[in-house]
């Protein structure tokens, strides 16, 4: 499944919380999923077709009788990697538990053997009613994964259990359901972002790294069961929940943070763009224009990746390489792979409009002899998934 986009069916039912599911769909698409929304008739009262089509980037059908020849529900259900029903109303839970098949949504669920994730939302009394409890128990026995409801303010101003779970928790539940837990028990340390070296209290020497690649690696490792620590420098992307987040600024701080934590780690990914130099004569006060053009004295920073390799801690080490010379890219990548000595080096070309941020990337994966063992193109999440496929394979072969 890692070579193609995960296919997720979102069964949207008619509850007040339907509008929040739009955010869930958007995040699933952003993570690289191919999302098809199957709305119930009553959901139209809350969210329209155009919104769902625009956000999911797929056509939306309501009826079993659209394109009958295509037997849409069977194809959708059979091909899905996960089915999410959200917000699942009391009525939908009852229909799911009963195994009813009188709508496109219900028939799609019945035609699917993929994990079923149910994000319920309703009034507290309905959630706690014996009939709903029975339906939840029946569905849980059949393997459905319930996410929420949570406690909080409900429609009409009541407070209690029944709110749709947080969007990010629903996304995480779906994502976890479709990813293997092949990294369970592993401890993964990742650096991300770009370090900054102060010139004075307001200026620094830095780089254009945003942290998207490192954060994608952290999310993939977490979703596949690893215990993850992310050492981030100046990330321009939200830090993922469910991992240990450490913030640093300079290369020296990142170096210390990594070496403090490397013992006992199974995997180290050096994704950060680390400044190679720091300013020795940094000023403690803002340098004034009137002082004239400053002469900066630079000294080399420690190479974190090389020091981790030299420490031979037993961790499986993955380096990343950013090159700007398109023509000599393969040769430069091979030379760097040998020089760094990491188990794997993931190399890509960067530039003004290439490589940085949430853009798709195109990479070579090399071993420490400088040979290309894989090429990966796609979103940063797709590249991160492939890297962990390789890590997982190697860790299993060399326990
Ligand atoms: N790296 C590091 N410490 C440094 C510099 C780089 O750990 N002081 C790591 C990066 O995290 C990355 C790898 O080394 O995994 C390659 O980084 P890159 O910037 O491509 O190469 P450099 O080693 O800095 O070499 P050059 O600038 O000459 O290309």
GROMACS .gro file of C-alpha atoms and ligand atoms in nm:
model
  428
    1UNK     CA    1   0.000   0.000   0.000
    2UNK     CA    2   0.296   0.232   0.053
    3UNK     CA    3   0.352   0.269  -0.325
    4UNK     CA    4   0.011   0.425  -0.384
    5UNK     CA    5  -0.206   0.679  -0.208
    6UNK     CA    6  -0.416   0.527   0.069
    7UNK     CA    7  -0.785   0.518  -0.031
    8UNK     CA    8  -1.020   0.640   0.235
    9UNK     CA    9  -1.397   0.650   0.219
   10UNK     CA   10  -1.554   0.913   0.443
   11UNK     CA   11  -1.918   0.845   0.522
   12UNK     CA   12  -2.056   1.184   0.617
   13UNK     CA   13  -2.385   1.177   0.802
   14UNK     CA   14  -2.629   1.452   0.883
   15UNK     CA   15  -2.527   1.595   1.216
   16UNK     CA   16  -2.443   1.947   1.324
   17UNK     CA   17  -2.079   1.841   1.348
   18UNK     CA   18  -2.069   1.758   0.972
   19UNK     CA   19  -1.897   2.085   0.896
   20UNK     CA   20  -1.602   1.985   1.117
   21UNK     CA   21  -1.551   1.674   0.905
   22UNK     CA   22  -1.459   1.902   0.614
   23UNK     CA   23  -1.139   1.980   0.810
   24UNK     CA   24  -1.078   1.608   0.860
   25UNK     CA   25  -1.113   1.543   0.486
   26UNK     CA   26  -0.879   1.829   0.402
   27UNK     CA   27  -0.611   1.697   0.640
   28UNK     CA   28  -0.642   1.341   0.504
   29UNK     CA   29  -0.593   1.477   0.151
   30UNK     CA   30  -0.300   1.688   0.269
   31UNK     CA   31  -0.139   1.373   0.411
   32UNK     CA   32  -0.160   1.216   0.069
   33UNK     CA   33  -0.483   1.013   0.091
   34UNK     CA   34  -0.725   0.963  -0.198
   35UNK     CA   35  -1.052   1.050  -0.021
   36UNK     CA   36  -1.399   0.973  -0.153
   37UNK     CA   37  -1.684   1.124   0.044
   38UNK     CA   38  -2.009   0.930   0.060
   39UNK     CA   39  -2.258   1.163   0.222
   40UNK     CA   40  -2.597   1.064   0.356
   41UNK     CA   41  -2.898   1.243   0.208
   42UNK     CA   42  -2.951   1.437   0.530
   43UNK     CA   43  -2.590   1.563   0.537
   44UNK     CA   44  -2.686   1.788   0.244
   45UNK     CA   45  -2.865   2.004   0.499
   46UNK     CA   46  -2.528   2.079   0.659
   47UNK     CA   47  -2.255   2.057   0.390
   48UNK     CA   48  -2.307   2.086   0.015
   49UNK     CA   49  -2.167   1.877  -0.269
   50UNK     CA   50  -1.945   2.155  -0.406
   51UNK     CA   51  -1.760   2.192  -0.077
   52UNK     CA   52  -1.706   1.817  -0.049
   53UNK     CA   53  -1.588   1.784  -0.410
   54UNK     CA   54  -1.353   2.079  -0.381
   55UNK     CA   55  -1.198   1.959  -0.055
   56UNK     CA   56  -1.176   1.588  -0.141
   57UNK     CA   57  -1.084   1.654  -0.507
   58UNK     CA   58  -1.313   1.365  -0.603
   59UNK     CA   59  -1.670   1.349  -0.735
   60UNK     CA   60  -1.941   1.305  -0.475
   61UNK     CA   61  -2.249   1.083  -0.521
   62UNK     CA   62  -2.549   1.055  -0.293
   63UNK     CA   63  -2.755   0.777  -0.437
   64UNK     CA   64  -2.726   0.406  -0.497
   65UNK     CA   65  -2.892   0.475  -0.830
   66UNK     CA   66  -2.631   0.712  -0.979
   67UNK     CA   67  -2.433   0.519  -1.241
   68UNK     CA   68  -2.596   0.189  -1.146
   69UNK     CA   69  -2.383   0.000  -1.398
   70UNK     CA   70  -2.068   0.085  -1.206
   71UNK     CA   71  -2.195  -0.073  -0.880
   72UNK     CA   72  -2.026   0.218  -0.708
   73UNK     CA   73  -2.074   0.103  -0.347
   74UNK     CA   74  -1.909  -0.233  -0.405
   75UNK     CA   75  -1.608  -0.081  -0.582
   76UNK     CA   76  -1.569   0.194  -0.323
   77UNK     CA   77  -1.601  -0.043  -0.030
   78UNK     CA   78  -1.377  -0.315  -0.173
   79UNK     CA   79  -1.100  -0.075  -0.273
   80UNK     CA   80  -1.097   0.127   0.048
   81UNK     CA   81  -0.804   0.100   0.289
   82UNK     CA   82  -1.020   0.253   0.562
   83UNK     CA   83  -1.377   0.371   0.603
   84UNK     CA   84  -1.448   0.662   0.836
   85UNK     CA   85  -1.805   0.737   0.942
   86UNK     CA   86  -1.825   1.088   1.084
   87UNK     CA   87  -2.013   1.240   1.247
   88UNK     CA   88  -2.183   0.911   1.331
   89UNK     CA   89  -2.531   0.994   1.461
   90UNK     CA   90  -2.731   0.760   1.685
   91UNK     CA   91  -2.937   0.671   1.379
   92UNK     CA   92  -2.626   0.578   1.177
   93UNK     CA   93  -2.485   0.368   1.463
   94UNK     CA   94  -2.812   0.179   1.477
   95UNK     CA   95  -2.812   0.122   1.100
   96UNK     CA   96  -2.446   0.010   1.103
   97UNK     CA   97  -2.505  -0.229   1.393
   98UNK     CA   98  -2.812  -0.374   1.219
   99UNK     CA   99  -2.621  -0.410   0.893
  100UNK     CA  100  -2.879  -0.212   0.700
  101UNK     CA  101  -2.813  -0.145   0.333
  102UNK     CA  102  -3.060   0.119   0.225
  103UNK     CA  103  -2.820   0.399   0.132
  104UNK     CA  104  -2.497   0.440  -0.064
  105UNK     CA  105  -2.312   0.499   0.264
  106UNK     CA  106  -2.445   0.185   0.437
  107UNK     CA  107  -2.392  -0.040   0.136
  108UNK     CA  108  -2.037   0.091   0.097
  109UNK     CA  109  -1.963   0.000   0.459
  110UNK     CA  110  -2.112  -0.347   0.410
  111UNK     CA  111  -1.906  -0.404   0.096
  112UNK     CA  112  -1.583  -0.319   0.275
  113UNK     CA  113  -1.352  -0.534   0.482
  114UNK     CA  114  -1.124  -0.237   0.560
  115UNK     CA  115  -1.094  -0.097   0.912
  116UNK     CA  116  -1.407   0.098   1.009
  117UNK     CA  117  -1.345   0.410   1.216
  118UNK     CA  118  -1.649   0.566   1.378
  119UNK     CA  119  -1.646   0.921   1.513
  120UNK     CA  120  -1.974   0.951   1.699
  121UNK     CA  121  -2.144   1.280   1.788
  122UNK     CA  122  -2.485   1.317   1.951
  123UNK     CA  123  -2.652   1.439   2.265
  124UNK     CA  124  -2.532   1.284   2.590
  125UNK     CA  125  -2.866   1.116   2.660
  126UNK     CA  126  -2.865   0.949   2.318
  127UNK     CA  127  -2.501   0.835   2.357
  128UNK     CA  128  -2.575   0.690   2.701
  129UNK     CA  129  -2.903   0.524   2.604
  130UNK     CA  130  -2.899   0.145   2.637
  131UNK     CA  131  -2.986   0.107   2.269
  132UNK     CA  132  -2.682   0.311   2.162
  133UNK     CA  133  -2.458   0.131   2.414
  134UNK     CA  134  -2.569  -0.201   2.258
  135UNK     CA  135  -2.499  -0.072   1.908
  136UNK     CA  136  -2.153   0.052   2.010
  137UNK     CA  137  -2.078  -0.285   2.176
  138UNK     CA  138  -2.191  -0.475   1.864
  139UNK     CA  139  -1.979  -0.261   1.634
  140UNK     CA  140  -1.675  -0.276   1.866
  141UNK     CA  141  -1.706  -0.656   1.879
  142UNK     CA  142  -1.694  -0.657   1.500
  143UNK     CA  143  -1.371  -0.457   1.509
  144UNK     CA  144  -1.494  -0.099   1.459
  145UNK     CA  145  -1.260   0.162   1.605
  146UNK     CA  146  -1.447   0.432   1.799
  147UNK     CA  147  -1.293   0.774   1.831
  148UNK     CA  148  -1.476   0.998   2.077
  149UNK     CA  149  -1.722   1.138   2.149
  150UNK     CA  150  -1.559   1.380   2.389
  151UNK     CA  151  -1.707   1.592   2.665
  152UNK     CA  152  -1.782   1.958   2.607
  153UNK     CA  153  -2.042   2.203   2.492
  154UNK     CA  154  -2.311   2.051   2.272
  155UNK     CA  155  -2.558   2.206   2.031
  156UNK     CA  156  -2.820   2.398   2.223
  157UNK     CA  157  -2.576   2.493   2.497
  158UNK     CA  158  -2.583   2.167   2.701
  159UNK     CA  159  -2.252   2.040   2.831
  160UNK     CA  160  -2.170   1.670   2.838
  161UNK     CA  161  -2.031   1.369   2.654
  162UNK     CA  162  -2.125   1.373   2.287
  163UNK     CA  163  -1.903   1.620   2.102
  164UNK     CA  164  -1.727   1.502   1.790
  165UNK     CA  165  -1.362   1.419   1.874
  166UNK     CA  166  -1.099   1.675   1.773
  167UNK     CA  167  -1.033   1.679   1.400
  168UNK     CA  168  -0.665   1.589   1.450
  169UNK     CA  169  -0.755   1.290   1.670
  170UNK     CA  170  -0.993   1.159   1.403
  171UNK     CA  171  -0.728   1.199   1.134
  172UNK     CA  172  -0.472   1.024   1.355
  173UNK     CA  173  -0.712   0.736   1.422
  174UNK     CA  174  -0.771   0.685   1.048
  175UNK     CA  175  -0.403   0.715   0.972
  176UNK     CA  176  -0.307   0.465   1.243
  177UNK     CA  177  -0.564   0.218   1.115
  178UNK     CA  178  -0.411   0.209   0.766
  179UNK     CA  179  -0.048   0.194   0.864
  180UNK     CA  180   0.135  -0.115   0.979
  181UNK     CA  181   0.282  -0.099   1.328
  182UNK     CA  182   0.615  -0.234   1.204
  183UNK     CA  183   0.813   0.020   1.408
  184UNK     CA  184   0.647  -0.069   1.739
  185UNK     CA  185   0.904  -0.089   2.018
  186UNK     CA  186   1.156   0.124   1.826
  187UNK     CA  187   1.293   0.455   1.948
  188UNK     CA  188   1.345   0.707   1.669
  189UNK     CA  189   1.535   1.036   1.701
  190UNK     CA  190   1.487   1.295   1.426
  191UNK     CA  191   1.632   1.641   1.364
  192UNK     CA  192   1.433   1.887   1.154
  193UNK     CA  193   1.426   2.247   1.038
  194UNK     CA  194   1.716   2.483   0.993
  195UNK     CA  195   1.958   2.601   1.261
  196UNK     CA  196   2.041   2.971   1.300
  197UNK     CA  197   2.371   3.122   1.405
  198UNK     CA  198   2.344   3.464   1.568
  199UNK     CA  199   2.531   3.763   1.430
  200UNK     CA  200   2.380   3.986   1.697
  201UNK     CA  201   2.055   3.967   1.901
  202UNK     CA  202   1.839   4.035   1.594
  203UNK     CA  203   2.033   3.895   1.298
  204UNK     CA  204   2.145   3.546   1.215
  205UNK     CA  205   2.301   3.323   0.950
  206UNK     CA  206   2.034   3.070   0.855
  207UNK     CA  207   1.891   2.867   0.571
  208UNK     CA  208   1.560   2.810   0.393
  209UNK     CA  209   1.469   2.479   0.552
  210UNK     CA  210   1.107   2.471   0.679
  211UNK     CA  211   1.106   2.138   0.865
  212UNK     CA  212   0.837   1.976   0.644
  213UNK     CA  213   1.051   1.669   0.565
  214UNK     CA  214   1.158   1.606   0.927
  215UNK     CA  215   0.803   1.651   1.055
  216UNK     CA  216   0.671   1.412   0.786
  217UNK     CA  217   0.927   1.154   0.906
  218UNK     CA  218   0.817   1.207   1.268
  219UNK     CA  219   0.449   1.158   1.178
  220UNK     CA  220   0.517   0.842   0.977
  221UNK     CA  221   0.738   0.691   1.251
  222UNK     CA  222   0.478   0.773   1.517
  223UNK     CA  223   0.192   0.629   1.311
  224UNK     CA  224   0.390   0.310   1.256
  225UNK     CA  225   0.429   0.261   1.630
  226UNK     CA  226   0.770   0.411   1.711
  227UNK     CA  227   0.849   0.626   2.012
  228UNK     CA  228   0.965   0.948   1.848
  229UNK     CA  229   1.171   1.245   1.963
  230UNK     CA  230   1.187   1.540   1.723
  231UNK     CA  231   1.464   1.794   1.775
  232UNK     CA  232   1.338   2.090   1.574
  233UNK     CA  233   1.503   2.418   1.486
  234UNK     CA  234   1.281   2.701   1.362
  235UNK     CA  235   1.008   2.482   1.219
  236UNK     CA  236   0.757   2.651   0.990
  237UNK     CA  237   0.516   2.361   1.029
  238UNK     CA  238   0.315   2.250   1.333
  239UNK     CA  239   0.489   2.006   1.563
  240UNK     CA  240   0.304   1.673   1.566
  241UNK     CA  241   0.122   1.555   1.876
  242UNK     CA  242   0.207   1.222   2.037
  243UNK     CA  243   0.584   1.260   2.020
  244UNK     CA  244   0.853   1.425   2.234
  245UNK     CA  245   0.926   1.770   2.089
  246UNK     CA  246   1.254   1.945   2.167
  247UNK     CA  247   1.329   2.298   2.042
  248UNK     CA  248   1.678   2.421   1.962
  249UNK     CA  249   1.816   2.716   1.770
  250UNK     CA  250   2.185   2.680   1.687
  251UNK     CA  251   2.389   2.392   1.549
  252UNK     CA  252   2.573   2.363   1.881
  253UNK     CA  253   2.242   2.328   2.068
  254UNK     CA  254   2.121   2.068   1.819
  255UNK     CA  255   2.451   1.879   1.846
  256UNK     CA  256   2.421   1.867   2.228
  257UNK     CA  257   2.052   1.769   2.217
  258UNK     CA  258   2.123   1.480   1.976
  259UNK     CA  259   2.429   1.345   2.156
  260UNK     CA  260   2.241   1.358   2.488
  261UNK     CA  261   1.965   1.139   2.346
  262UNK     CA  262   2.132   0.906   2.096
  263UNK     CA  263   2.214   0.627   2.347
  264UNK     CA  264   1.945   0.361   2.325
  265UNK     CA  265   1.794   0.495   2.002
  266UNK     CA  266   1.722   0.241   1.730
  267UNK     CA  267   1.707   0.491   1.446
  268UNK     CA  268   1.851   0.841   1.392
  269UNK     CA  269   1.733   1.058   1.103
  270UNK     CA  270   1.943   1.370   1.047
  271UNK     CA  271   1.693   1.569   0.841
  272UNK     CA  272   1.782   1.918   0.967
  273UNK     CA  273   1.972   2.166   0.758
  274UNK     CA  274   2.252   2.237   1.002
  275UNK     CA  275   2.457   2.554   0.962
  276UNK     CA  276   2.812   2.452   0.880
  277UNK     CA  277   2.956   2.767   1.038
  278UNK     CA  278   2.889   2.992   1.334
  279UNK     CA  279   2.987   3.353   1.393
  280UNK     CA  280   3.273   3.366   1.642
  281UNK     CA  281   3.258   3.743   1.690
  282UNK     CA  282   2.878   3.767   1.732
  283UNK     CA  283   2.784   4.091   1.904
  284UNK     CA  284   2.579   4.097   2.223
  285UNK     CA  285   2.423   4.426   2.110
  286UNK     CA  286   2.256   4.508   1.780
  287UNK     CA  287   2.527   4.607   1.532
  288UNK     CA  288   2.465   4.965   1.419
  289UNK     CA  289   2.494   5.075   1.060
  290UNK     CA  290   2.701   5.363   1.184
  291UNK     CA  291   2.964   5.111   1.307
  292UNK     CA  292   3.042   5.032   0.942
  293UNK     CA  293   3.015   4.698   0.756
  294UNK     CA  294   3.088   4.425   1.012
  295UNK     CA  295   3.358   4.170   0.942
  296UNK     CA  296   3.216   3.837   1.047
  297UNK     CA  297   3.460   3.576   1.168
  298UNK     CA  298   3.325   3.228   1.104
  299UNK     CA  299   3.429   2.893   1.252
  300UNK     CA  300   3.313   2.545   1.158
  301UNK     CA  301   3.031   2.378   1.351
  302UNK     CA  302   3.046   2.016   1.460
  303UNK     CA  303   2.900   1.774   1.207
  304UNK     CA  304   2.617   1.609   1.403
  305UNK     CA  305   2.562   1.328   1.156
  306UNK     CA  306   2.931   1.238   1.140
  307UNK     CA  307   2.961   1.244   1.521
  308UNK     CA  308   2.661   1.012   1.555
  309UNK     CA  309   2.813   0.770   1.302
  310UNK     CA  310   3.148   0.790   1.486
  311UNK     CA  311   2.979   0.725   1.821
  312UNK     CA  312   2.871   0.384   1.684
  313UNK     CA  313   2.579   0.381   1.923
  314UNK     CA  314   2.413   0.097   1.739
  315UNK     CA  315   2.143   0.322   1.592
  316UNK     CA  316   2.054   0.281   1.227
  317UNK     CA  317   2.154   0.620   1.082
  318UNK     CA  318   1.990   0.803   0.791
  319UNK     CA  319   2.140   1.126   0.657
  320UNK     CA  320   1.985   1.370   0.414
  321UNK     CA  321   2.169   1.566   0.151
  322UNK     CA  322   2.067   1.887  -0.016
  323UNK     CA  323   2.249   1.968  -0.339
  324UNK     CA  324   2.199   2.258  -0.577
  325UNK     CA  325   2.407   2.134  -0.870
  326UNK     CA  326   2.153   1.950  -1.087
  327UNK     CA  327   2.410   1.829  -1.338
  328UNK     CA  328   2.651   1.669  -1.091
  329UNK     CA  329   2.381   1.570  -0.843
  330UNK     CA  330   2.436   1.193  -0.858
  331UNK     CA  331   2.815   1.221  -0.818
  332UNK     CA  332   2.789   1.472  -0.533
  333UNK     CA  333   2.533   1.252  -0.358
  334UNK     CA  334   2.756   0.944  -0.390
  335UNK     CA  335   3.061   1.133  -0.257
  336UNK     CA  336   2.858   1.262   0.039
  337UNK     CA  337   2.713   0.916   0.114
  338UNK     CA  338   3.065   0.774   0.143
  339UNK     CA  339   3.199   1.072   0.342
  340UNK     CA  340   2.914   1.073   0.594
  341UNK     CA  341   2.915   0.696   0.644
  342UNK     CA  342   2.546   0.681   0.744
  343UNK     CA  343   2.358   0.358   0.673
  344UNK     CA  344   2.145   0.547   0.421
  345UNK     CA  345   2.169   0.891   0.262
  346UNK     CA  346   1.856   1.046   0.112
  347UNK     CA  347   1.965   1.307  -0.143
  348UNK     CA  348   1.762   1.567  -0.328
  349UNK     CA  349   1.815   1.880  -0.532
  350UNK     CA  350   1.713   2.206  -0.367
  351UNK     CA  351   1.691   2.561  -0.489
  352UNK     CA  352   1.474   2.873  -0.497
  353UNK     CA  353   1.162   2.681  -0.600
  354UNK     CA  354   1.272   2.325  -0.537
  355UNK     CA  355   1.293   2.103  -0.233
  356UNK     CA  356   1.187   2.345   0.041
  357UNK     CA  357   0.841   2.354   0.200
  358UNK     CA  358   0.543   2.131   0.130
  359UNK     CA  359   0.632   2.066  -0.235
  360UNK     CA  360   0.674   1.718  -0.383
  361UNK     CA  361   1.030   1.602  -0.387
  362UNK     CA  362   1.245   1.371  -0.592
  363UNK     CA  363   1.516   1.179  -0.410
  364UNK     CA  364   1.791   0.922  -0.447
  365UNK     CA  365   1.858   0.684  -0.159
  366UNK     CA  366   2.219   0.569  -0.135
  367UNK     CA  367   2.404   0.328   0.092
  368UNK     CA  368   2.737   0.411   0.258
  369UNK     CA  369   2.928   0.271  -0.039
  370UNK     CA  370   2.772   0.547  -0.252
  371UNK     CA  371   2.545   0.313  -0.451
  372UNK     CA  372   2.188   0.415  -0.531
  373UNK     CA  373   1.951   0.160  -0.375
  374UNK     CA  374   1.622   0.339  -0.441
  375UNK     CA  375   1.464   0.645  -0.599
  376UNK     CA  376   1.158   0.802  -0.441
  377UNK     CA  377   0.938   1.073  -0.588
  378UNK     CA  378   0.628   1.226  -0.436
  379UNK     CA  379   0.504   1.418  -0.135
  380UNK     CA  380   0.724   1.444   0.170
  381UNK     CA  381   0.488   1.202   0.349
  382UNK     CA  382   0.535   0.952   0.063
  383UNK     CA  383   0.914   0.989   0.080
  384UNK     CA  384   0.905   0.952   0.460
  385UNK     CA  385   0.697   0.632   0.426
  386UNK     CA  386   0.944   0.481   0.182
  387UNK     CA  387   1.240   0.570   0.404
  388UNK     CA  388   1.078   0.386   0.693
  389UNK     CA  389   1.002   0.087   0.467
  390UNK     CA  390   1.377   0.068   0.401
  391UNK     CA  391   1.464   0.123   0.769
  392UNK     CA  392   1.212  -0.140   0.877
  393UNK     CA  393   1.347  -0.392   0.626
  394UNK     CA  394   1.708  -0.334   0.732
  395UNK     CA  395   1.627  -0.346   1.103
  396UNK     CA  396   1.450  -0.678   1.058
  397UNK     CA  397   1.743  -0.819   0.859
  398UNK     CA  398   2.002  -0.695   1.108
  399UNK     CA  399   1.835  -0.699   1.450
  400LIG     N1  400   2.473   1.770   0.893
  400LIG     C1  401   2.501   1.765   1.028
  400LIG     N2  402   2.581   1.860   1.085
  400LIG     C2  403   2.632   1.959   1.011
  400LIG     C3  404   2.604   1.965   0.871
  400LIG     C4  405   2.524   1.870   0.816
  400LIG     O1  406   2.452   1.675   1.096
  400LIG     N3  407   2.709   2.051   1.069
  400LIG     C5  408   2.390   1.663   0.834
  400LIG     C6  409   2.254   1.707   0.781
  400LIG     O2  410   2.155   1.696   0.882
  400LIG     C7  411   2.232   1.608   0.669
  400LIG     C8  412   2.371   1.578   0.619
  400LIG     O3  413   2.460   1.616   0.722
  400LIG     O4  414   2.180   1.485   0.717
  400LIG     C9  415   2.410   1.650   0.491
  400LIG     O5  416   2.388   1.789   0.504
  400LIG     P1  417   2.421   1.887   0.384
  400LIG     O6  418   2.389   2.024   0.429
  400LIG     O7  419   2.363   1.833   0.259
  400LIG     O8  420   2.577   1.867   0.366
  400LIG     P2  421   2.701   1.920   0.445
  400LIG     O9  422   2.751   1.811   0.532
  400LIG    O10  423   2.670   2.049   0.516
  400LIG    O11  424   2.805   1.942   0.327
  400LIG     P3  425   2.805   2.055   0.213
  400LIG    O12  426   2.749   2.180   0.279
  400LIG    O13  427   2.947   2.066   0.179
  400LIG    O14  428   2.719   2.007   0.101
   0.00000   0.00000   0.00000
